[in-house]
């Protein structure tokens, strides 16, 4: 579903070049349920941004469902992001002037799903993740972990082929985190959605089928999460 | 150092009243090292905002170092926040147009500390928490956990009487979290700084001298963290 081929990403900060990723080779087959961990600053968000076509690599190639992202036009990339990829940002990126419901249903709206159907689906999902009764609130009227859950709802409601989630449980308690993981596992099992998510939480790592560990922009370990 | 006396906080969301805190009694003596936990949405951020004079209770009183906050003028409250309280926000609240160094040294600058001294102190602290060499970057040029650490540096650099920290380790790996906790413990032991911090992390909870557990805006447990 997702391939990174010898991917490097350099940022420029002032007169310093920051090698955020160096020579990363990663193959996530369709149907994978993969956790990514590593120290703060090791490159997890950078990798997810490249995988989600939100940024371009300095070297190497990123292929989503076989398409080399660099070969796609901007509108083709936008269509891919809308139709095939669900993204959960580390800082949620909710639209402040839209309610929780409107934020959650956003992708369905972009896809032209009818209002009645998308509202029902969004309402049901929000209730399932503990946000029942909060659908008409604005992001600023929600707690940190509630905003995070709206961002998750937005990503999964459209049942994309691939969900890329950046620390999706960082701001919730362990019980809520476990429920969110169960929801992701269910979507994976029922619909074959591919998941790649970063986390700092050992309990979350252990529930993944596979664990990729980053250090200083390189893959340090890629295999079963046992023993972590 | 901090007293909440029968504190309630209601928010209004549309035509619904949300009782974010109800009848909270909490005494944090000077020199306390107190963790606060509880489900997402249970009122942790609300409590910290009231304690830090960033918001006002609907009922009850908040006293900081014996001063009833409602009895202070706006400039007296601002002075209290500048001189006596360090605050770490759940979403960092860094100034986007200031560098990491400028963000960290901000409170010292407000207090009139000379540039040479405050730059040296800020640089040293940033290096100590793993941000050496990044002091001239802007927040957008830092990872999530790096931004969180700048926010922590800003709160503790000025060695306030009380540090209020909202999920200060949510976006960093367990090793970095442990180092940050050690730094907080050191400031507590050496300088008697009072700490009240919220967290979802069991390892962080267990290192506190006392654990306050919130549920639905009420205190559910207040005592030793053993057995959690
Ligand atoms: N725009 C930028 N300019 C310069 N350096 C950057 C920029 N964005 C990220 N970096 C650097 O690239 C490295 C990787 O950042 P990234 O955000 O991918 O880390 P991360 O693994 O997600 O960290 P965290 O766990 O703290 O979220 C870090 O050292 C960071 O400082
Ligand atoms: N401006 C607001 N308007 C309406 N309700 C609000 C507002 N701000 C917070 N709330 C609600 O108040 C309750 C407490 O929120 P608070 O942010 O204190 O929770 P929290 O314990 O910090 O949660 P988290 O662990 O997710 O950060 C939540 O139910 C939240 O939805
Ligand atoms: Mg990150
Ligand atoms: Mg909060």
Coordinates of C-alpha atoms in Angstrom, one line a residue, chain A residues 34-201:
Chain A
X34 CA 2.1 -0.9 11.8
X35 CA 3.2 1.2 14.8
X36 CA 6.2 3.6 14.5
X37 CA 8.1 4.7 17.6
X38 CA 11.3 6.4 18.4
X39 CA 12.7 9.4 20.4
X40 CA 11.2 12.8 20.1
X41 CA 12.8 14.4 17.0
X42 CA 13.6 11.0 15.3
X43 CA 11.6 11.7 12.2
X44 CA 8.2 10.1 12.8
X45 CA 6.1 13.1 11.8
X46 CA 8.4 13.8 8.8
X47 CA 7.9 10.2 7.6
X48 CA 4.1 10.4 7.9
X49 CA 4.0 13.8 6.1
X50 CA 6.0 12.3 3.2
X51 CA 3.8 9.2 3.1
X52 CA 0.7 11.4 3.1
X53 CA 1.9 13.5 0.2
X54 CA 2.0 16.6 2.5
X55 CA 5.6 17.1 1.8
X56 CA 8.2 15.9 -0.8
X57 CA 11.4 13.9 -0.1
X58 CA 14.8 15.4 -0.7
X59 CA 15.9 12.1 -2.2
X60 CA 14.2 8.8 -3.0
X61 CA 10.6 7.9 -3.9
X62 CA 7.3 7.6 -2.1
X63 CA 4.7 5.3 -3.7
X64 CA 1.1 5.1 -2.5
X65 CA -0.8 2.1 -3.9
X66 CA 1.8 1.8 -6.6
X67 CA 1.8 5.5 -7.7
X68 CA 5.0 7.4 -7.5
X69 CA 3.9 10.6 -5.8
X70 CA 6.4 12.7 -7.7
X71 CA 4.8 11.6 -10.9
X72 CA 1.3 12.9 -10.0
X73 CA 0.0 16.3 -10.8
X74 CA -1.1 18.5 -7.8
X75 CA -4.8 17.7 -8.4
X76 CA -4.0 14.0 -8.7
X77 CA -2.2 14.2 -5.3
X78 CA -5.1 16.1 -3.8
X79 CA -7.5 13.4 -5.1
X80 CA -5.3 10.7 -3.6
X81 CA -5.3 12.5 -0.2
X82 CA -9.1 13.0 -0.4
X83 CA -10.0 9.5 -1.6
X84 CA -7.3 7.1 -0.4
X85 CA -5.6 8.5 2.6
X86 CA -6.9 9.5 6.1
X87 CA -4.5 11.7 8.1
X88 CA -4.5 12.4 11.8
X89 CA -2.1 15.3 12.6
X90 CA 0.0 15.6 15.8
X91 CA -1.7 18.9 16.5
X92 CA -5.1 17.8 15.2
X93 CA -5.5 20.7 12.6
X94 CA -9.2 21.0 13.1
X95 CA -11.0 23.9 11.4
X96 CA -11.8 26.4 14.2
X97 CA -14.9 27.7 12.6
X98 CA -16.5 24.3 11.9
X99 CA -18.2 22.3 14.6
X100 CA -17.0 18.8 15.7
X101 CA -19.6 17.3 13.4
X102 CA -18.6 19.5 10.4
X103 CA -15.0 18.7 11.0
X104 CA -15.6 15.0 11.2
X105 CA -17.8 14.8 8.0
X106 CA -15.5 17.1 6.0
X107 CA -13.9 14.4 3.7
X108 CA -17.3 12.8 3.0
X109 CA -18.6 16.3 2.0
X110 CA -15.6 16.7 -0.3
X111 CA -16.5 13.3 -1.9
X112 CA -20.1 14.5 -2.5
X113 CA -21.8 12.2 0.0
X114 CA -25.3 13.5 0.7
X115 CA -25.9 15.6 3.8
X116 CA -28.3 13.3 5.6
X117 CA -26.1 10.2 5.2
X118 CA -22.9 11.9 6.1
X119 CA -24.4 13.6 9.2
X120 CA -25.8 10.3 10.4
X121 CA -22.5 8.5 9.9
X122 CA -20.5 11.3 11.6
X123 CA -22.9 11.5 14.5
X124 CA -22.8 7.7 15.1
X125 CA -19.0 7.6 15.0
X126 CA -18.6 10.6 17.3
X127 CA -20.9 9.0 19.8
X128 CA -19.0 5.7 19.5
X129 CA -15.7 7.5 20.6
X130 CA -17.3 9.2 23.6
X131 CA -18.2 12.6 22.0
X132 CA -21.9 12.1 21.9
X133 CA -23.7 15.4 22.6
X134 CA -20.6 17.4 21.7
X135 CA -21.1 17.4 17.9
X136 CA -22.2 21.1 17.7
X137 CA -19.3 22.4 19.8
X138 CA -16.4 24.2 18.2
X139 CA -12.8 22.9 18.7
X140 CA -12.1 25.5 21.4
X141 CA -15.0 24.2 23.4
X142 CA -13.5 20.7 23.6
X143 CA -10.7 19.3 25.8
X144 CA -7.4 18.3 24.2
X145 CA -8.2 14.7 24.0
X146 CA -11.7 15.4 22.7
X147 CA -10.2 17.5 19.9
X148 CA -7.8 14.6 19.1
X149 CA -10.8 12.3 18.8
X150 CA -12.5 14.6 16.4
X151 CA -9.4 14.5 14.2
X152 CA -9.4 10.7 14.3
X153 CA -13.1 10.6 13.4
X154 CA -12.4 12.9 10.4
X155 CA -9.6 10.5 9.2
X156 CA -11.5 7.2 9.5
X157 CA -15.1 8.2 8.7
X158 CA -14.3 8.2 5.0
X159 CA -12.9 4.7 5.3
X160 CA -9.8 5.4 3.2
X161 CA -7.4 2.8 2.0
X162 CA -4.7 4.0 4.3
X163 CA -4.8 5.8 7.6
X164 CA -1.7 7.7 8.7
X165 CA -2.0 8.8 12.3
X166 CA 0.5 10.9 14.2
X167 CA 0.5 10.1 17.9
X168 CA -3.3 9.6 17.9
X169 CA -3.6 8.7 21.6
X170 CA -1.1 11.2 23.1
X171 CA -3.7 13.3 24.8
X172 CA -6.1 10.7 26.1
X173 CA -6.2 8.5 29.2
X174 CA -5.3 4.8 28.8
X175 CA -8.9 3.6 28.7
X176 CA -9.8 5.9 25.9
X177 CA -6.6 5.0 24.1
X178 CA -7.5 1.4 24.3
X179 CA -11.0 2.0 22.9
X180 CA -9.5 4.1 20.1
X181 CA -7.1 1.3 19.2
X182 CA -9.9 -1.2 19.3
X183 CA -11.8 1.0 16.8
X184 CA -8.8 1.1 14.5
X185 CA -8.3 -2.7 14.8
X186 CA -12.0 -3.2 13.9
X187 CA -11.7 -1.0 10.8
X188 CA -8.6 -2.9 9.9
X189 CA -10.2 -6.3 10.4
X190 CA -13.6 -5.5 8.8
X191 CA -12.5 -3.3 5.9
X192 CA -8.8 -4.1 5.5
X193 CA -7.8 -0.5 6.1
X194 CA -4.0 -0.2 6.3
X195 CA -2.8 1.7 9.4
X196 CA 0.6 3.4 10.0
X197 CA 0.6 5.3 13.2
X198 CA 3.3 6.8 15.4
X199 CA 3.2 6.6 19.2
X200 CA 5.2 7.0 22.4
X201 CA 3.0 4.6 24.3

